[in-house]
Tab-separated table of C-alpha atoms in Angstrom:
chain	number	residue	atom	x	y	z
A	870	MET	CA	-30.981	7.918	15.950
A	871	LEU	CA	-27.616	6.290	15.245
A	872	GLU	CA	-27.097	5.067	11.681
A	873	ALA	CA	-23.975	3.497	10.195
A	874	LYS	CA	-22.588	1.642	7.195
A	875	ILE	CA	-19.416	-0.285	8.017
A	876	TYR	CA	-17.483	-2.773	5.915
A	877	ASN	CA	-13.862	-3.830	6.076
A	878	PRO	CA	-12.677	-7.276	4.948
A	879	VAL	CA	-8.931	-6.788	5.597
A	880	LYS	CA	-7.146	-9.356	7.768
A	881	ILE	CA	-4.895	-7.210	9.971
A	882	VAL	CA	-1.744	-8.767	11.413
A	883	PHE	CA	0.140	-6.427	13.756
A	884	GLY	CA	3.388	-7.042	15.607
A	885	VAL	CA	7.165	-7.021	15.548
A	886	GLY	CA	8.441	-9.554	13.034
A	887	CYS	CA	5.097	-10.232	11.368
A	888	VAL	CA	6.509	-9.267	7.945
A	889	ARG	CA	8.231	-12.652	7.963
A	890	GLU	CA	4.805	-14.277	7.665
A	891	VAL	CA	4.208	-12.789	4.224
A	892	GLY	CA	5.080	-16.055	2.491
A	893	LYS	CA	2.495	-17.974	4.497
A	894	TYR	CA	-0.288	-15.545	3.660
A	895	THR	CA	0.724	-15.138	0.026
A	896	SER	CA	0.802	-18.902	-0.558
A	897	ARG	CA	-2.887	-19.026	0.342
A	898	LEU	CA	-3.684	-16.536	-2.416
A	899	GLY	CA	-1.469	-17.525	-5.335
A	900	ARG	CA	1.803	-18.977	-6.564
A	901	LYS	CA	3.600	-15.969	-8.050
A	902	ALA	CA	3.680	-12.476	-6.582
A	903	LEU	CA	4.677	-9.072	-7.880
A	904	ILE	CA	6.373	-7.023	-5.163
A	905	VAL	CA	5.586	-3.350	-5.776
A	906	THR	CA	7.975	-0.985	-4.041
A	907	THR	CA	9.715	2.372	-4.259
A	908	SER	CA	12.448	3.489	-6.616
A	909	GLY	CA	14.740	5.029	-4.009
A	910	GLY	CA	16.450	1.797	-2.987
A	911	SER	CA	15.629	1.998	0.725
A	912	MET	CA	13.727	-1.305	0.672
A	913	ARG	CA	16.897	-3.035	-0.554
A	914	LYS	CA	19.236	-0.972	1.620
A	915	TYR	CA	17.488	-1.898	4.861
A	916	GLY	CA	16.910	-5.523	3.874
A	917	PHE	CA	13.112	-5.355	3.729
A	918	LEU	CA	12.964	-6.653	0.167
A	919	ASP	CA	15.204	-9.576	1.097
A	920	ILE	CA	13.016	-10.463	4.082
A	921	VAL	CA	9.902	-10.553	1.910
A	922	SER	CA	11.582	-12.452	-0.929
A	923	LYS	CA	13.028	-15.045	1.453
A	924	SER	CA	9.684	-15.635	3.133
A	925	LEU	CA	8.035	-16.105	-0.257
A	926	GLU	CA	10.740	-18.556	-1.300
A	927	GLU	CA	10.302	-20.560	1.910
A	928	HIS	CA	6.635	-21.023	1.026
A	929	ARG	CA	7.340	-21.847	-2.623
A	930	VAL	CA	5.935	-18.608	-3.973
A	931	ARG	CA	7.856	-17.186	-6.898
A	932	CYS	CA	8.179	-13.427	-7.213
A	933	ALA	CA	8.948	-10.580	-9.572
A	934	ILE	CA	9.759	-7.024	-8.529
A	935	PHE	CA	8.522	-3.653	-9.740
A	936	ASP	CA	10.529	-0.919	-8.012
A	937	GLY	CA	9.468	2.090	-10.073
A	938	VAL	CA	7.171	3.798	-7.556
A	939	LYS	CA	7.846	7.449	-6.732
A	940	THR	CA	6.246	9.898	-4.300
A	941	ASN	CA	2.878	11.175	-5.555
A	942	PRO	CA	2.717	8.400	-8.185
A	943	THR	CA	1.117	8.934	-11.576
A	944	THR	CA	-1.155	6.670	-13.570
A	945	GLU	CA	1.763	6.130	-15.963
A	946	ILE	CA	3.818	4.583	-13.145
A	947	ALA	CA	0.945	2.263	-12.237
A	948	ASP	CA	0.510	1.222	-15.866
A	949	GLU	CA	4.228	0.485	-16.134
A	950	GLY	CA	3.852	-1.841	-13.155
A	951	THR	CA	0.845	-3.487	-14.764
A	952	ARG	CA	2.921	-4.346	-17.824
A	953	VAL	CA	5.403	-6.096	-15.526
A	954	ALA	CA	2.584	-7.971	-13.776
A	955	LEU	CA	1.154	-9.203	-17.076
A	956	ARG	CA	4.543	-10.128	-18.505
A	957	GLU	CA	5.423	-12.114	-15.378
A	958	ASN	CA	1.958	-13.697	-15.174
A	959	VAL	CA	1.595	-13.025	-11.436
A	960	ASP	CA	-1.527	-13.817	-9.440
A	961	VAL	CA	-0.867	-11.824	-6.235
A	962	ILE	CA	0.279	-8.232	-5.725
A	963	ILE	CA	2.343	-7.210	-2.679
A	964	GLY	CA	2.669	-3.515	-1.832
A	965	LEU	CA	5.837	-2.893	0.199
A	966	GLY	CA	6.509	0.688	1.267
A	967	GLY	CA	4.583	3.824	2.095
A	968	GLY	CA	1.184	4.803	0.786
A	969	SER	CA	2.510	5.442	-2.708
A	970	ALA	CA	3.730	1.852	-3.105
A	971	ILE	CA	0.557	0.369	-1.668
A	972	ASP	CA	-1.691	2.588	-3.805
A	973	VAL	CA	0.214	1.648	-6.958
A	974	ALA	CA	-0.050	-2.016	-5.940
A	975	LYS	CA	-3.821	-1.617	-5.717
A	976	ALA	CA	-3.995	0.023	-9.141
A	977	ILE	CA	-1.900	-2.764	-10.670
A	978	ALA	CA	-4.170	-5.357	-9.064
A	979	VAL	CA	-7.133	-3.746	-10.822
A	980	THR	CA	-5.671	-3.228	-14.280
A	981	ALA	CA	-3.912	-6.596	-14.407
A	982	ALA	CA	-7.266	-8.296	-13.804
A	983	SER	CA	-9.829	-5.914	-15.333
A	984	GLY	CA	-7.781	-4.582	-18.243
A	985	GLY	CA	-7.468	-1.000	-19.418
A	986	SER	CA	-5.378	1.776	-17.921
A	987	SER	CA	-5.338	2.861	-14.296
A	988	LYS	CA	-6.427	6.337	-15.416
A	989	SER	CA	-9.772	4.987	-16.635
A	990	TYR	CA	-10.620	3.774	-13.116
A	991	LEU	CA	-10.060	7.110	-11.365
A	992	TYR	CA	-13.427	8.204	-10.007
A	993	ILE	CA	-13.516	11.332	-12.172
A	994	TYR	CA	-13.711	9.100	-15.270
A	995	GLY	CA	-16.306	6.705	-13.892
A	996	GLY	CA	-14.614	3.398	-14.699
A	997	LYS	CA	-15.633	0.532	-12.410
A	998	PRO	CA	-13.226	-2.380	-11.900
A	999	LYS	CA	-14.822	-5.767	-12.513
A	1000	GLU	CA	-12.152	-7.752	-10.720
A	1001	ALA	CA	-8.752	-7.396	-9.082
A	1002	LEU	CA	-5.876	-9.629	-8.114
A	1003	PRO	CA	-5.512	-10.263	-4.371
A	1004	ILE	CA	-3.355	-7.718	-2.545
A	1005	ILE	CA	-1.086	-7.941	0.478
A	1006	ALA	CA	-0.061	-4.605	2.002
A	1007	ILE	CA	3.101	-4.110	4.055
A	1008	PRO	CA	3.430	-0.472	5.183
A	1009	THR	CA	6.866	0.893	6.055
A	1010	THR	CA	5.572	4.305	7.154
A	1011	HIS	CA	2.950	5.341	9.702
A	1012	GLY	CA	0.873	7.752	7.651
A	1013	THR	CA	-1.548	6.734	4.943
A	1014	GLY	CA	-3.505	3.798	6.322
A	1015	SER	CA	-3.822	2.572	2.732
A	1016	GLU	CA	-3.306	-0.967	3.999
A	1017	VAL	CA	-6.875	-1.035	5.346
A	1018	ASP	CA	-8.887	1.127	2.950
A	1019	ARG	CA	-10.531	0.979	-0.481
A	1020	TYR	CA	-8.684	3.921	-2.049
A	1021	ALA	CA	-5.718	4.155	-4.400
A	1022	VAL	CA	-4.566	7.739	-4.947
A	1023	LEU	CA	-2.876	8.490	-8.268
A	1024	THR	CA	-2.174	11.612	-10.306
A	1025	ASP	CA	-3.415	12.089	-13.845
A	1026	GLU	CA	-0.347	14.004	-14.996
A	1027	GLU	CA	-2.087	15.499	-18.038
A	1028	LYS	CA	-4.843	17.171	-16.017
A	1029	LYS	CA	-2.872	17.496	-12.771
A	1030	ALA	CA	-5.753	15.689	-11.100
A	1031	LYS	CA	-4.696	13.815	-7.972
A	1032	VAL	CA	-7.690	11.608	-7.225
A	1033	SER	CA	-8.560	8.029	-6.300
A	1034	ILE	CA	-9.604	4.700	-7.606
A	1035	VAL	CA	-12.398	3.795	-5.186
A	1036	SER	CA	-13.515	0.174	-5.046
A	1037	ASP	CA	-14.226	-2.591	-2.558
A	1038	LEU	CA	-12.146	-4.810	-4.851
A	1039	ILE	CA	-8.923	-3.104	-3.756
A	1040	TYR	CA	-9.148	-3.780	-0.067
A	1041	PRO	CA	-5.985	-5.762	0.697
A	1042	SER	CA	-6.647	-9.372	1.629
A	1043	VAL	CA	-3.981	-9.090	4.330
A	1044	ALA	CA	-2.219	-6.138	5.961
A	1045	LEU	CA	1.054	-6.935	7.739
A	1046	LEU	CA	1.966	-4.111	10.108
A	1047	ASP	CA	5.465	-4.616	11.482
A	1048	PRO	CA	6.704	-1.658	13.572
A	1049	GLU	CA	10.345	-2.598	12.936
A	1050	LEU	CA	9.944	-1.564	9.303
A	1051	THR	CA	9.290	2.047	10.356
A	1052	VAL	CA	12.374	2.483	12.568
A	1053	THR	CA	14.551	3.502	9.610
A	1054	LEU	CA	12.370	6.515	8.743
A	1055	PRO	CA	14.384	9.755	9.043
A	1056	PRO	CA	12.966	12.483	11.321
A	1057	ARG	CA	11.504	14.631	8.523
A	1058	LEU	CA	9.654	11.712	6.968
A	1059	THR	CA	8.601	10.494	10.410
A	1060	ALA	CA	6.973	13.868	11.006
A	1061	ALA	CA	5.393	14.203	7.560
A	1062	THR	CA	3.815	10.752	7.546
A	1063	THR	CA	2.533	11.263	11.082
A	1064	VAL	CA	0.838	14.494	9.997
A	1065	ASP	CA	-0.964	12.558	7.270
A	1066	ALA	CA	-2.369	10.149	9.865
A	1067	LEU	CA	-3.320	13.080	12.099
A	1068	ALA	CA	-5.132	14.798	9.230
A	1069	HIS	CA	-6.977	11.591	8.372
A	1070	SER	CA	-8.167	11.306	11.965
A	1071	LEU	CA	-9.221	14.933	12.333
A	1072	GLU	CA	-11.004	15.018	8.993
A	1073	ALA	CA	-12.750	11.662	9.406
A	1074	TYR	CA	-14.111	12.674	12.815
A	1075	VAL	CA	-15.668	15.975	11.735
A	1076	ALA	CA	-16.678	14.997	8.181
A	1077	ARG	CA	-20.321	15.092	7.143
A	1078	TYR	CA	-20.095	11.455	6.053
A	1079	SER	CA	-18.707	10.335	9.401
A	1080	ASN	CA	-20.443	8.093	11.894
A	1081	ARG	CA	-19.774	6.988	15.436
A	1082	MET	CA	-17.476	4.121	14.455
A	1083	ALA	CA	-15.285	6.437	12.384
A	1084	GLN	CA	-15.141	8.823	15.327
A	1085	ILE	CA	-14.108	6.066	17.738
A	1086	TYR	CA	-11.248	5.070	15.441
A	1087	ALA	CA	-10.263	8.710	14.939
A	1088	VAL	CA	-10.180	9.654	18.621
A	1089	GLU	CA	-7.993	6.696	19.526
A	1090	ALA	CA	-5.633	7.498	16.645
A	1091	ILE	CA	-5.312	11.158	17.641
A	1092	LYS	CA	-4.595	10.255	21.262
A	1093	GLU	CA	-1.781	7.924	20.221
A	1094	ILE	CA	-0.345	10.523	17.855
A	1095	PHE	CA	-0.371	13.230	20.525
A	1096	GLU	CA	1.382	10.863	22.931
A	1097	ASN	CA	3.964	9.285	20.630
A	1098	ALA	CA	4.729	11.576	17.679
A	1099	VAL	CA	7.437	13.686	19.297
A	1100	ARG	CA	8.978	10.609	20.924
A	1101	ALA	CA	9.417	8.915	17.552
A	1102	TYR	CA	10.569	12.151	15.927
A	1103	THR	CA	13.310	12.757	18.494
A	1104	ASN	CA	14.298	9.095	18.914
A	1105	GLY	CA	13.658	7.029	15.825
A	1106	ASN	CA	14.708	3.845	17.630
A	1107	ASP	CA	11.864	4.099	20.152
A	1108	LEU	CA	10.114	0.969	18.931
A	1109	ASN	CA	7.117	1.364	21.219
A	1110	ALA	CA	6.453	4.890	19.952
A	1111	ARG	CA	6.849	3.653	16.376
A	1112	ALA	CA	4.430	0.803	17.051
A	1113	MET	CA	1.773	3.097	18.459
A	1114	LEU	CA	2.099	5.487	15.514
A	1115	LEU	CA	1.727	2.577	13.098
A	1116	TRP	CA	-1.321	1.484	15.079
A	1117	ALA	CA	-2.690	5.039	14.936
A	1118	SER	CA	-2.114	5.240	11.194
A	1119	MET	CA	-4.058	2.018	10.729
A	1120	LEU	CA	-6.918	3.300	12.897
A	1121	ALA	CA	-6.938	6.542	10.917
A	1122	GLY	CA	-7.164	4.500	7.724
A	1123	LEU	CA	-10.178	2.679	9.133
A	1124	ALA	CA	-11.664	6.065	10.054
A	1125	ILE	CA	-11.357	7.625	6.582
A	1126	ASN	CA	-12.609	4.414	5.042
A	1127	ILE	CA	-15.904	5.273	6.733
A	1128	GLY	CA	-15.958	9.049	7.166
A	1129	ARG	CA	-13.656	9.946	4.255
A	1130	THR	CA	-11.478	13.045	4.141
A	1131	CYS	CA	-12.620	16.602	3.535
A	1132	LEU	CA	-11.234	20.096	2.882
A	1133	PRO	CA	-7.549	19.722	3.847
A	1134	HIS	CA	-7.125	16.803	1.448
A	1135	ALA	CA	-9.187	18.557	-1.224
A	1136	LEU	CA	-6.743	21.477	-1.127
A	1137	GLU	CA	-3.564	19.470	-0.621
A	1138	HIS	CA	-4.023	17.117	-3.557
A	1139	PRO	CA	-3.692	19.951	-6.103
A	1140	ILE	CA	-0.592	21.198	-4.257
A	1141	SER	CA	1.254	17.882	-4.499
A	1142	ALA	CA	-0.020	17.364	-8.054
A	1143	PHE	CA	1.620	20.611	-9.192
A	1144	LEU	CA	4.592	20.828	-6.802
A	1145	ASP	CA	7.232	18.434	-5.519
A	1146	VAL	CA	5.984	18.418	-1.930
A	1147	HIS	CA	5.344	15.526	0.431
A	1148	HIS	CA	1.632	15.066	1.063
A	1149	GLY	CA	2.119	15.307	4.839
A	1150	GLU	CA	4.012	18.590	4.605
A	1151	GLY	CA	1.286	20.055	2.430
A	1152	LEU	CA	-1.319	19.029	4.989
A	1153	ALA	CA	0.757	20.477	7.825
A	1154	ALA	CA	0.593	23.884	6.165
A	1155	LEU	CA	-3.191	23.687	5.736
A	1156	LEU	CA	-4.456	22.153	8.983
A	1157	PRO	CA	-4.102	25.171	11.322
A	1158	THR	CA	-6.231	27.576	9.266
A	1159	TRP	CA	-8.783	24.851	8.504
A	1160	ILE	CA	-9.237	24.201	12.236
A	1161	LYS	CA	-9.320	27.937	12.969
A	1162	LEU	CA	-12.198	28.411	10.516
A	1163	GLY	CA	-14.111	25.674	12.343
A	1164	LEU	CA	-13.585	26.841	15.929
A	1165	LYS	CA	-17.262	27.679	16.424
A	1166	GLU	CA	-18.503	24.446	14.907
A	1167	ARG	CA	-20.077	22.039	17.383
A	1168	ILE	CA	-18.298	19.025	15.900
A	1169	PHE	CA	-14.803	20.458	16.466
A	1170	ASN	CA	-15.649	21.221	20.082
A	1171	MET	CA	-17.112	17.750	20.528
A	1172	LEU	CA	-13.856	16.259	19.253
A	1173	ALA	CA	-11.840	18.454	21.597
A	1174	ARG	CA	-13.816	17.282	24.616
A	1175	GLU	CA	-13.400	13.619	23.630
A	1176	LEU	CA	-9.658	14.247	23.614
A	1177	GLY	CA	-9.814	15.695	27.129
A	1178	LEU	CA	-9.413	19.276	25.933
A	1179	LYS	CA	-11.521	22.271	26.906
A	1180	ASP	CA	-12.698	23.334	23.467
A	1181	ALA	CA	-11.758	23.654	19.798
A	1182	SER	CA	-9.398	26.537	20.555
A	1183	GLU	CA	-7.350	24.244	22.775
A	1184	LEU	CA	-7.415	21.614	20.018
A	1185	TYR	CA	-6.030	24.213	17.624
A	1186	GLU	CA	-3.228	25.023	20.070
A	1187	LYS	CA	-2.482	21.325	20.592
A	1188	VAL	CA	-2.196	20.648	16.869
A	1189	THR	CA	-0.095	23.725	16.093
A	1190	SER	CA	2.201	22.975	19.034
A	1191	LEU	CA	2.736	19.422	17.791
A	1192	LEU	CA	3.534	20.679	14.300
A	1193	ARG	CA	6.135	23.072	15.720
A	1194	GLU	CA	7.749	20.364	17.854
A	1195	MET	CA	8.171	18.145	14.794
A	1196	GLY	CA	9.435	20.914	12.528
A	1197	MET	CA	6.196	20.777	10.543
A	1198	ASP	CA	5.229	24.433	10.936
A	1199	VAL	CA	6.015	24.635	7.231
A	1200	ARG	CA	5.357	27.352	4.698
A	1201	LEU	CA	4.646	26.215	1.179
A	1202	ARG	CA	6.701	29.012	-0.331
A	1203	GLU	CA	9.630	26.759	0.565
A	1204	HIS	CA	8.282	24.307	-2.018
A	1205	GLY	CA	7.583	26.867	-4.718
A	1206	LEU	CA	3.980	27.852	-4.012
A	1207	THR	CA	3.314	31.482	-4.918
A	1208	GLU	CA	0.251	33.689	-4.580
A	1209	ASP	CA	-0.380	33.711	-8.318
A	1210	MET	CA	-0.879	29.915	-8.202
A	1211	VAL	CA	-3.713	30.010	-5.667
A	1212	ASP	CA	-6.577	30.505	-8.131
A	1213	LYS	CA	-5.324	27.598	-10.237
A	1214	LEU	CA	-5.192	25.308	-7.191
A	1215	VAL	CA	-8.693	26.311	-6.099
A	1216	ASP	CA	-9.986	25.700	-9.638
A	1217	ASN	CA	-8.386	22.257	-9.570
A	1218	ALA	CA	-10.007	21.373	-6.243
A	1219	TRP	CA	-13.440	22.581	-7.347
A	1220	THR	CA	-13.138	20.657	-10.621
A	1221	TYR	CA	-11.853	17.295	-9.400
A	1222	LEU	CA	-12.336	17.091	-5.636
A	1223	MET	CA	-15.834	18.402	-4.961
A	1224	PRO	CA	-16.890	15.242	-3.040
A	1225	LEU	CA	-14.225	16.057	-0.431
A	1226	ILE	CA	-15.217	19.726	-0.298
A	1227	GLU	CA	-18.868	18.814	0.207
A	1228	ASN	CA	-17.821	16.434	3.007
A	1229	ASN	CA	-16.375	19.331	5.035
A	1230	PRO	CA	-18.247	20.019	8.294
A	1231	TYR	CA	-18.745	23.706	7.489
A	1232	LYS	CA	-19.638	25.259	4.160
A	1233	VAL	CA	-16.640	26.450	2.211
A	1234	SER	CA	-16.488	29.091	-0.488
A	1235	ARG	CA	-13.728	29.495	-3.029
A	1236	LYS	CA	-12.769	32.602	-1.045
A	1237	ASP	CA	-12.343	30.484	2.106
A	1238	ALA	CA	-10.189	28.013	0.189
A	1239	SER	CA	-8.034	30.833	-1.162
A	1240	LYS	CA	-7.576	32.177	2.368
A	1241	ILE	CA	-6.374	28.803	3.628
A	1242	LEU	CA	-3.903	28.482	0.758
A	1243	LEU	CA	-2.631	32.047	1.123
A	1244	GLU	CA	-2.019	31.542	4.838
A	1245	ALA	CA	-0.103	28.367	3.982
A	1246	ILE	CA	2.344	30.331	1.839
């Protein structure tokens, strides 16, 4: 008998040029916004920050900017942004950038309204937000799907625990998905963010917590990724391919919001907590062995057939072929991972990420996890 629990309050606006509507939507939520974005300068370089600021000005919304977000952001970065939000007395938070910027925006929305530090709201510490400022999410990558989910991933630098704030309060009020904002992504980042969306889709489909709605989202996302990933990788100006990958990333976000992630994310989070590696590249190194260990599982074969493939073995070949075509057949030794680090990474996963491990479709031992990590080196 089919059972499901589904909730998603995000207003999704998708289309070329829709970022210019940010002022209209923000003005319905507040009068002063904090734009949370990355520290690398790309949002200024490509004019995205100007577009957002101008739209806000046209709708009489004042703004402040926090541009201190880095890849794999820490709770300290989020708390720094919160201090800016409180000093500027803002009442809306806008996340402009990839998943890191949007996740930090969510954390700021919580701590600016509920008080305390972002660290206290990570699920491993049990803190529950009481309120949050409204959030508008504007993704500039096609990977995380954070614009439509209730997660904000941050790293507790002291414990090297990369985990989430999980709350219905941090669903964005509005998600503006403008494919033009993704055209400037370089090939390597195009590939890495796409792998993240692919992993979300694969994991959400097979996860123990999944249901039929999550699987519907996931299948559609995977199909679009298989069809458009290499096109966008080889020709970054292919706006249609970019649009479909952004669409797929959003669908994958909806999928993990229901089914959640499982083993690949449980093992990758420790990797990017300890090493300077992009989340998508870490996942790319882990996905093949994870799928291989599940070849006999009914759920992997069911997914393969829904994708028009013969069986899970063909799914494995399809995924590994795509990774090769995008230069994502990576080895983590390139990022500093060594065999003597494996036990520490497994310990980290078993300590902080057990909910993801238990959500895996097949039972996993520490030995299995070590095998996956060793094969990724």
